[in-house]
Amino acid sequence: MTTTAVPTVDSTEKTSRLGRPSRPVTGVGRPGIAWAAPAAVFFGLFALVPLLLVVVLSFTRWNGLGSPEFAGLDNWSRLLDDPVMVKSLWLSLVFTVLGVVVQTPLSILLGVWAAGPQRNRAVLSAVYFVPLLLSITAVSVLWRAVLDPNFGVPSQARWIFGDGNLFGTQVGAIGVLVFVSTWQFTPLHTLIYQGAARAVPGVLYEAARIDGAGTVRQFFHITLPQLRNTVVTSMILMVVGGLTTFDTVLILTQGGPGTDTTNSAYYMYQKAFKSFDFGGASAIALLLVLVATLVSLVMVRLTGYDRMRSTMEGV
């Protein structure tokens, strides 16, 4: 007696009554709107509501006591005529450009190196990432003590630092601010580039080695093109961070000497908590938001990042 095997049909290959393959039943649906509700509420309470209050205050006159008085465009007109405000915008731009120029190549080189198979790479990378774990305040206090002109390193090495007072000139003070920011935040961008470099397909490097390309040529013709989207992401973070730098300026230079390091974020603090001009400070805050948003959008459009083309195309 012979038996005939009856072919079985897998559930994923079943067809519908119309003859088209039916979708497999997995039992896992898409997350509903309830999943996004906590994040939306958090964003609304701590981002949108404060931003709306800043917009309202920017059109008022208020010293922190009593009720705000409507002032129209008076705060905005005073900003345009304020030489310190114009100078602070220029300094914010200088901090941002210097931060991008210094941190970007360092982060790329360190990130690509950290993604490699070198011996002791993991230990050295962990040590290098320590500044990222510290708060901005702690880092600023640390370097203020180290670079103190009377008791710090400059006082013991005047043959390098001259009179030892790096905070006494605009160039020296700006150099200190850029150095400290680079020391703390380069590890963050290094970590971003490390993850992106590890995602580059190894087959590209193997093909390049077969064609006789050396390490330098592989870096410029394979690694950098594959990191172009990551570069834009990192630079946007640097730009926003540079335009809103405050803690470092407050602790290291307090806007000095004079107003030579008073950027827009620190000037906003002075307006609000020293001059008690919360309306003017709100106008500066809103201006910073608009400038940072505009610069980010321009960067996204000019680099083609908004189209989000994959660097893996053709691989």
mmCIF file of N, CA and C in Angstrom, residues 103-204:
data_model
loop_
_atom_site.group_PDB
_atom_site.id
_atom_site.type_symbol
_atom_site.label_atom_id
_atom_site.label_comp_id
_atom_site.label_asym_id
_atom_site.label_seq_id
_atom_site.Cartn_x
_atom_site.Cartn_y
_atom_site.Cartn_z
ATOM 1 N N GLN A 103 37.788 70.645 15.371
ATOM 2 C CA GLN A 103 37.276 69.366 15.843
ATOM 3 C C GLN A 103 37.002 68.365 14.731
ATOM 4 N N THR A 104 36.582 68.828 13.565
ATOM 5 C CA THR A 104 36.198 67.901 12.500
ATOM 6 C C THR A 104 37.349 67.008 12.051
ATOM 7 N N PRO A 105 38.506 67.552 11.639
ATOM 8 C CA PRO A 105 39.580 66.640 11.220
ATOM 9 C C PRO A 105 40.092 65.746 12.347
ATOM 10 N N LEU A 106 40.178 66.289 13.568
ATOM 11 C CA LEU A 106 40.607 65.462 14.694
ATOM 12 C C LEU A 106 39.637 64.307 14.935
ATOM 13 N N SER A 107 38.349 64.615 14.908
ATOM 14 C CA SER A 107 37.345 63.589 15.171
ATOM 15 C C SER A 107 37.354 62.510 14.100
ATOM 16 N N ILE A 108 37.497 62.914 12.846
ATOM 17 C CA ILE A 108 37.513 61.926 11.759
ATOM 18 C C ILE A 108 38.715 60.998 11.889
ATOM 19 N N LEU A 109 39.896 61.582 12.083
ATOM 20 C CA LEU A 109 41.110 60.767 12.172
ATOM 21 C C LEU A 109 41.061 59.828 13.377
ATOM 22 N N LEU A 110 40.659 60.358 14.534
ATOM 23 C CA LEU A 110 40.588 59.522 15.731
ATOM 24 C C LEU A 110 39.489 58.464 15.606
ATOM 25 N N GLY A 111 38.364 58.842 15.013
ATOM 26 C CA GLY A 111 37.271 57.887 14.858
ATOM 27 C C GLY A 111 37.629 56.740 13.936
ATOM 28 N N VAL A 112 38.293 57.054 12.814
ATOM 29 C CA VAL A 112 38.705 56.002 11.878
ATOM 30 C C VAL A 112 39.759 55.119 12.527
ATOM 31 N N TRP A 113 40.688 55.743 13.273
ATOM 32 C CA TRP A 113 41.702 54.941 13.969
ATOM 33 C C TRP A 113 41.062 54.030 15.018
ATOM 34 N N ALA A 114 40.119 54.569 15.798
ATOM 35 C CA ALA A 114 39.481 53.781 16.855
ATOM 36 C C ALA A 114 38.654 52.635 16.298
ATOM 37 N N ALA A 115 38.239 52.739 15.034
ATOM 38 C CA ALA A 115 37.440 51.672 14.424
ATOM 39 C C ALA A 115 38.299 50.535 13.896
ATOM 40 N N GLY A 116 39.628 50.697 13.934
ATOM 41 C CA GLY A 116 40.519 49.681 13.391
ATOM 42 C C GLY A 116 40.845 48.577 14.374
ATOM 43 N N PRO A 117 41.685 47.636 13.951
ATOM 44 C CA PRO A 117 42.003 46.462 14.781
ATOM 45 C C PRO A 117 43.293 46.602 15.581
ATOM 46 N N GLN A 118 43.772 47.831 15.796
ATOM 47 C CA GLN A 118 45.057 48.005 16.472
ATOM 48 C C GLN A 118 45.047 47.419 17.880
ATOM 49 N N ARG A 119 46.231 47.005 18.319
ATOM 50 C CA ARG A 119 46.379 46.462 19.660
ATOM 51 C C ARG A 119 46.200 47.589 20.692
ATOM 52 N N ASN A 120 45.546 47.270 21.764
ATOM 53 C CA ASN A 120 45.274 48.220 22.853
ATOM 54 C C ASN A 120 44.359 49.370 22.428
ATOM 55 N N ARG A 121 43.733 49.237 21.269
ATOM 56 C CA ARG A 121 42.845 50.294 20.778
ATOM 57 C C ARG A 121 41.685 50.525 21.735
ATOM 58 N N ALA A 122 41.103 49.455 22.260
ATOM 59 C CA ALA A 122 39.936 49.592 23.130
ATOM 60 C C ALA A 122 40.297 50.331 24.422
ATOM 61 N N VAL A 123 41.477 50.014 24.986
ATOM 62 C CA VAL A 123 41.888 50.669 26.237
ATOM 63 C C VAL A 123 42.150 52.142 26.010
ATOM 64 N N LEU A 124 42.877 52.475 24.961
ATOM 65 C CA LEU A 124 43.189 53.873 24.668
ATOM 66 C C LEU A 124 41.928 54.666 24.338
ATOM 67 N N SER A 125 40.992 54.049 23.626
ATOM 68 C CA SER A 125 39.750 54.726 23.295
ATOM 69 C C SER A 125 38.942 55.015 24.543
ATOM 70 N N ALA A 126 38.916 54.058 25.477
ATOM 71 C CA ALA A 126 38.174 54.264 26.722
ATOM 72 C C ALA A 126 38.761 55.415 27.529
ATOM 73 N N VAL A 127 40.100 55.488 27.592
ATOM 74 C CA VAL A 127 40.752 56.587 28.317
ATOM 75 C C VAL A 127 40.464 57.912 27.635
ATOM 76 N N TYR A 128 40.483 57.915 26.319
ATOM 77 C CA TYR A 128 40.269 59.154 25.577
ATOM 78 C C TYR A 128 38.844 59.673 25.747
ATOM 79 N N PHE A 129 37.889 58.770 25.987
ATOM 80 C CA PHE A 129 36.493 59.184 26.110
ATOM 81 C C PHE A 129 36.140 59.683 27.505
ATOM 82 N N VAL A 130 37.090 59.678 28.441
ATOM 83 C CA VAL A 130 36.811 60.131 29.807
ATOM 84 C C VAL A 130 36.290 61.570 29.849
ATOM 85 N N PRO A 131 36.867 62.540 29.109
ATOM 86 C CA PRO A 131 36.341 63.915 29.160
ATOM 87 C C PRO A 131 34.869 64.017 28.798
ATOM 88 N N LEU A 132 34.395 63.088 27.971
ATOM 89 C CA LEU A 132 32.991 63.103 27.568
ATOM 90 C C LEU A 132 32.073 62.798 28.735
ATOM 91 N N LEU A 133 32.584 62.111 29.747
ATOM 92 C CA LEU A 133 31.778 61.719 30.905
ATOM 93 C C LEU A 133 31.694 62.828 31.953
ATOM 94 N N LEU A 134 32.538 63.834 31.837
ATOM 95 C CA LEU A 134 32.567 64.913 32.809
ATOM 96 C C LEU A 134 31.617 66.032 32.402
ATOM 97 N N SER A 135 31.126 66.764 33.373
ATOM 98 C CA SER A 135 30.247 67.888 33.082
ATOM 99 C C SER A 135 31.055 69.065 32.563
ATOM 100 N N ILE A 136 30.378 69.955 31.827
ATOM 101 C CA ILE A 136 31.054 71.134 31.289
ATOM 102 C C ILE A 136 31.601 71.996 32.421
ATOM 103 N N THR A 137 30.845 72.101 33.502
ATOM 104 C CA THR A 137 31.285 72.908 34.635
ATOM 105 C C THR A 137 32.559 72.353 35.244
ATOM 106 N N ALA A 138 32.608 71.052 35.468
ATOM 107 C CA ALA A 138 33.798 70.435 36.064
ATOM 108 C C ALA A 138 35.015 70.618 35.169
ATOM 109 N N VAL A 139 34.827 70.431 33.865
ATOM 110 C CA VAL A 139 35.934 70.588 32.917
ATOM 111 C C VAL A 139 36.439 72.025 32.911
ATOM 112 N N SER A 140 35.520 72.989 32.920
ATOM 113 C CA SER A 140 35.910 74.401 32.889
ATOM 114 C C SER A 140 36.657 74.794 34.166
ATOM 115 N N VAL A 141 36.175 74.339 35.320
ATOM 116 C CA VAL A 141 36.858 74.632 36.582
ATOM 117 C C VAL A 141 38.259 74.009 36.587
ATOM 118 N N LEU A 142 38.361 72.792 36.072
ATOM 119 C CA LEU A 142 39.648 72.108 36.019
ATOM 120 C C LEU A 142 40.666 72.901 35.198
ATOM 121 N N TRP A 143 40.259 73.293 33.981
ATOM 122 C CA TRP A 143 41.197 73.994 33.111
ATOM 123 C C TRP A 143 41.446 75.422 33.577
ATOM 124 N N ARG A 144 40.494 76.026 34.283
ATOM 125 C CA ARG A 144 40.742 77.353 34.849
ATOM 126 C C ARG A 144 41.861 77.284 35.888
ATOM 127 N N ALA A 145 41.877 76.214 36.671
ATOM 128 C CA ALA A 145 42.942 76.036 37.661
ATOM 129 C C ALA A 145 44.270 75.697 36.991
ATOM 130 N N VAL A 146 44.228 74.837 35.979
ATOM 131 C CA VAL A 146 45.463 74.436 35.296
ATOM 132 C C VAL A 146 46.110 75.619 34.583
ATOM 133 N N LEU A 147 45.300 76.488 33.987
ATOM 134 C CA LEU A 147 45.814 77.613 33.203
ATOM 135 C C LEU A 147 45.851 78.917 33.985
ATOM 136 N N ASP A 148 45.697 78.846 35.295
ATOM 137 C CA ASP A 148 45.746 80.051 36.111
ATOM 138 C C ASP A 148 47.096 80.743 35.939
ATOM 139 N N PRO A 149 47.118 82.060 35.669
ATOM 140 C CA PRO A 149 48.385 82.752 35.408
ATOM 141 C C PRO A 149 49.294 82.862 36.629
ATOM 142 N N ASN A 150 48.763 82.685 37.821
ATOM 143 C CA ASN A 150 49.556 82.828 39.033
ATOM 144 C C ASN A 150 50.018 81.498 39.619
ATOM 145 N N PHE A 151 49.158 80.485 39.560
ATOM 146 C CA PHE A 151 49.478 79.212 40.204
ATOM 147 C C PHE A 151 49.428 78.019 39.248
ATOM 148 N N GLY A 152 49.046 78.243 38.006
ATOM 149 C CA GLY A 152 48.919 77.154 37.064
ATOM 150 C C GLY A 152 50.182 76.883 36.265
ATOM 151 N N VAL A 153 50.022 76.077 35.232
ATOM 152 C CA VAL A 153 51.151 75.696 34.379
ATOM 153 C C VAL A 153 51.802 76.901 33.700
ATOM 154 N N PRO A 154 51.057 77.892 33.192
ATOM 155 C CA PRO A 154 51.712 79.031 32.522
ATOM 156 C C PRO A 154 52.693 79.780 33.410
ATOM 157 N N SER A 155 52.431 79.834 34.709
ATOM 158 C CA SER A 155 53.339 80.547 35.606
ATOM 159 C C SER A 155 54.672 79.830 35.750
ATOM 160 N N GLN A 156 54.709 78.530 35.458
ATOM 161 C CA GLN A 156 55.933 77.755 35.567
ATOM 162 C C GLN A 156 56.623 77.561 34.220
ATOM 163 N N ALA A 157 55.997 77.990 33.158
ATOM 164 C CA ALA A 157 56.581 77.826 31.816
ATOM 165 C C ALA A 157 56.381 79.113 31.017
ATOM 166 N N ARG A 158 56.936 80.188 31.550
ATOM 167 C CA ARG A 158 56.775 81.490 30.886
ATOM 168 C C ARG A 158 57.528 81.541 29.556
ATOM 169 N N TRP A 159 58.495 80.677 29.368
ATOM 170 C CA TRP A 159 59.210 80.653 28.091
ATOM 171 C C TRP A 159 58.312 80.164 26.957
ATOM 172 N N ILE A 160 57.185 79.540 27.318
ATOM 173 C CA ILE A 160 56.195 79.133 26.310
ATOM 174 C C ILE A 160 55.012 80.093 26.289
ATOM 175 N N PHE A 161 54.516 80.468 27.472
ATOM 176 C CA PHE A 161 53.285 81.249 27.584
ATOM 177 C C PHE A 161 53.525 82.747 27.790
ATOM 178 N N GLY A 162 54.746 83.213 27.700
ATOM 179 C CA GLY A 162 55.009 84.635 27.870
ATOM 180 C C GLY A 162 54.788 85.070 29.304
ATOM 181 N N ASP A 163 53.928 86.079 29.498
ATOM 182 C CA ASP A 163 53.666 86.549 30.862
ATOM 183 C C ASP A 163 52.801 85.573 31.653
ATOM 184 N N GLY A 164 52.326 84.516 30.999
ATOM 185 C CA GLY A 164 51.555 83.488 31.684
ATOM 186 C C GLY A 164 50.075 83.739 31.763
ATOM 187 N N ASN A 165 49.622 84.914 31.370
ATOM 188 C CA ASN A 165 48.194 85.234 31.457
ATOM 189 C C ASN A 165 47.527 85.018 30.100
ATOM 190 N N LEU A 166 47.045 83.805 29.892
ATOM 191 C CA LEU A 166 46.364 83.504 28.630
ATOM 192 C C LEU A 166 45.009 84.186 28.527
ATOM 193 N N PHE A 167 44.468 84.614 29.665
ATOM 194 C CA PHE A 167 43.144 85.237 29.671
ATOM 195 C C PHE A 167 43.230 86.765 29.539
ATOM 196 N N GLY A 168 44.439 87.298 29.361
ATOM 197 C CA GLY A 168 44.600 88.744 29.322
ATOM 198 C C GLY A 168 44.419 89.366 27.959
ATOM 199 N N THR A 169 44.418 88.560 26.904
ATOM 200 C CA THR A 169 44.221 89.070 25.543
ATOM 201 C C THR A 169 43.062 88.333 24.881
ATOM 202 N N GLN A 170 42.489 88.955 23.865
ATOM 203 C CA GLN A 170 41.364 88.324 23.179
ATOM 204 C C GLN A 170 41.787 87.044 22.475
ATOM 205 N N VAL A 171 42.940 87.088 21.805
ATOM 206 C CA VAL A 171 43.412 85.902 21.092
ATOM 207 C C VAL A 171 43.674 84.755 22.063
ATOM 208 N N GLY A 172 44.327 85.063 23.181
ATOM 209 C CA GLY A 172 44.607 84.019 24.167
ATOM 210 C C GLY A 172 43.354 83.445 24.787
ATOM 211 N N ALA A 173 42.389 84.324 25.136
ATOM 212 C CA ALA A 173 41.149 83.856 25.762
ATOM 213 C C ALA A 173 40.332 83.008 24.796
ATOM 214 N N ILE A 174 40.239 83.442 23.536
ATOM 215 C CA ILE A 174 39.509 82.652 22.543
ATOM 216 C C ILE A 174 40.208 81.311 22.314
ATOM 217 N N GLY A 175 41.539 81.338 22.285
ATOM 218 C CA GLY A 175 42.287 80.095 22.126
ATOM 219 C C GLY A 175 42.011 79.111 23.248
ATOM 220 N N VAL A 176 41.936 79.612 24.486
ATOM 221 C CA VAL A 176 41.631 78.747 25.635
ATOM 222 C C VAL A 176 40.233 78.155 25.500
ATOM 223 N N LEU A 177 39.251 78.976 25.130
ATOM 224 C CA LEU A 177 37.872 78.494 24.992
ATOM 225 C C LEU A 177 37.766 77.411 23.923
ATOM 226 N N VAL A 178 38.437 77.638 22.789
ATOM 227 C CA VAL A 178 38.394 76.645 21.704
ATOM 228 C C VAL A 178 39.098 75.361 22.133
ATOM 229 N N PHE A 179 40.232 75.506 22.827
ATOM 230 C CA PHE A 179 40.979 74.328 23.272
ATOM 231 C C PHE A 179 40.172 73.485 24.251
ATOM 232 N N VAL A 180 39.558 74.135 25.236
ATOM 233 C CA VAL A 180 38.799 73.402 26.248
ATOM 234 C C VAL A 180 37.586 72.714 25.618
ATOM 235 N N SER A 181 36.898 73.420 24.736
ATOM 236 C CA SER A 181 35.743 72.811 24.052
ATOM 237 C C SER A 181 36.179 71.628 23.202
ATOM 238 N N THR A 182 37.307 71.768 22.524
ATOM 239 C CA THR A 182 37.825 70.665 21.712
ATOM 240 C C THR A 182 38.194 69.475 22.579
ATOM 241 N N TRP A 183 38.840 69.741 23.717
ATOM 242 C CA TRP A 183 39.256 68.670 24.618
ATOM 243 C C TRP A 183 38.064 67.871 25.129
ATOM 244 N N GLN A 184 36.951 68.548 25.370
ATOM 245 C CA GLN A 184 35.806 67.834 25.937
ATOM 246 C C GLN A 184 34.907 67.199 24.887
ATOM 247 N N PHE A 185 34.673 67.887 23.769
ATOM 248 C CA PHE A 185 33.633 67.426 22.854
ATOM 249 C C PHE A 185 34.157 66.649 21.651
ATOM 250 N N THR A 186 35.455 66.683 21.403
ATOM 251 C CA THR A 186 35.980 65.864 20.311
ATOM 252 C C THR A 186 35.703 64.373 20.528
ATOM 253 N N PRO A 187 35.797 63.846 21.758
ATOM 254 C CA PRO A 187 35.447 62.426 21.953
ATOM 255 C C PRO A 187 34.029 62.068 21.517
ATOM 256 N N LEU A 188 33.075 62.994 21.683
ATOM 257 C CA LEU A 188 31.705 62.713 21.245
ATOM 258 C C LEU A 188 31.652 62.496 19.741
ATOM 259 N N HIS A 189 32.269 63.397 19.004
ATOM 260 C CA HIS A 189 32.251 63.276 17.545
ATOM 261 C C HIS A 189 33.135 62.112 17.078
ATOM 262 N N THR A 190 34.190 61.841 17.847
ATOM 263 C CA THR A 190 35.007 60.661 17.534
ATOM 264 C C THR A 190 34.173 59.389 17.633
ATOM 265 N N LEU A 191 33.331 59.319 18.648
ATOM 266 C CA LEU A 191 32.469 58.150 18.818
ATOM 267 C C LEU A 191 31.501 58.019 17.650
ATOM 268 N N ILE A 192 30.986 59.138 17.167
ATOM 269 C CA ILE A 192 30.078 59.115 16.015
ATOM 270 C C ILE A 192 30.805 58.586 14.781
ATOM 271 N N TYR A 193 32.011 59.099 14.528
ATOM 272 C CA TYR A 193 32.771 58.656 13.353
ATOM 273 C C TYR A 193 33.253 57.219 13.510
ATOM 274 N N GLN A 194 33.526 56.797 14.726
ATOM 275 C CA GLN A 194 33.948 55.418 14.938
ATOM 276 C C GLN A 194 32.850 54.446 14.519
ATOM 277 N N GLY A 195 31.617 54.741 14.947
ATOM 278 C CA GLY A 195 30.506 53.878 14.555
ATOM 279 C C GLY A 195 30.282 53.872 13.052
ATOM 280 N N ALA A 196 30.402 55.046 12.416
ATOM 281 C CA ALA A 196 30.198 55.121 10.967
ATOM 282 C C ALA A 196 31.320 54.408 10.219
ATOM 283 N N ALA A 197 32.556 54.526 10.693
ATOM 284 C CA ALA A 197 33.683 53.881 10.012
ATOM 285 C C ALA A 197 33.581 52.364 10.086
ATOM 286 N N ARG A 198 33.047 51.860 11.190
ATOM 287 C CA ARG A 198 32.894 50.411 11.309
ATOM 288 C C ARG A 198 31.814 49.865 10.380
ATOM 289 N N ALA A 199 30.932 50.728 9.912
ATOM 290 C CA ALA A 199 29.861 50.297 9.014
ATOM 291 C C ALA A 199 30.290 50.269 7.548
ATOM 292 N N VAL A 200 31.487 50.778 7.256
ATOM 293 C CA VAL A 200 31.967 50.757 5.870
ATOM 294 C C VAL A 200 32.265 49.318 5.470
ATOM 295 N N PRO A 201 31.717 48.829 4.358
ATOM 296 C CA PRO A 201 31.943 47.430 3.956
ATOM 297 C C PRO A 201 33.419 47.138 3.726
ATOM 298 N N GLY A 202 33.893 46.047 4.303
ATOM 299 C CA GLY A 202 35.289 45.672 4.136
ATOM 300 C C GLY A 202 35.644 45.292 2.713
ATOM 301 N N VAL A 203 34.627 44.917 1.908
ATOM 302 C CA VAL A 203 34.899 44.512 0.534
ATOM 303 C C VAL A 203 35.455 45.672 -0.283
ATOM 304 N N LEU A 204 35.111 46.899 0.093
ATOM 305 C CA LEU A 204 35.644 48.051 -0.627
ATOM 306 C C LEU A 204 37.146 48.177 -0.432
#
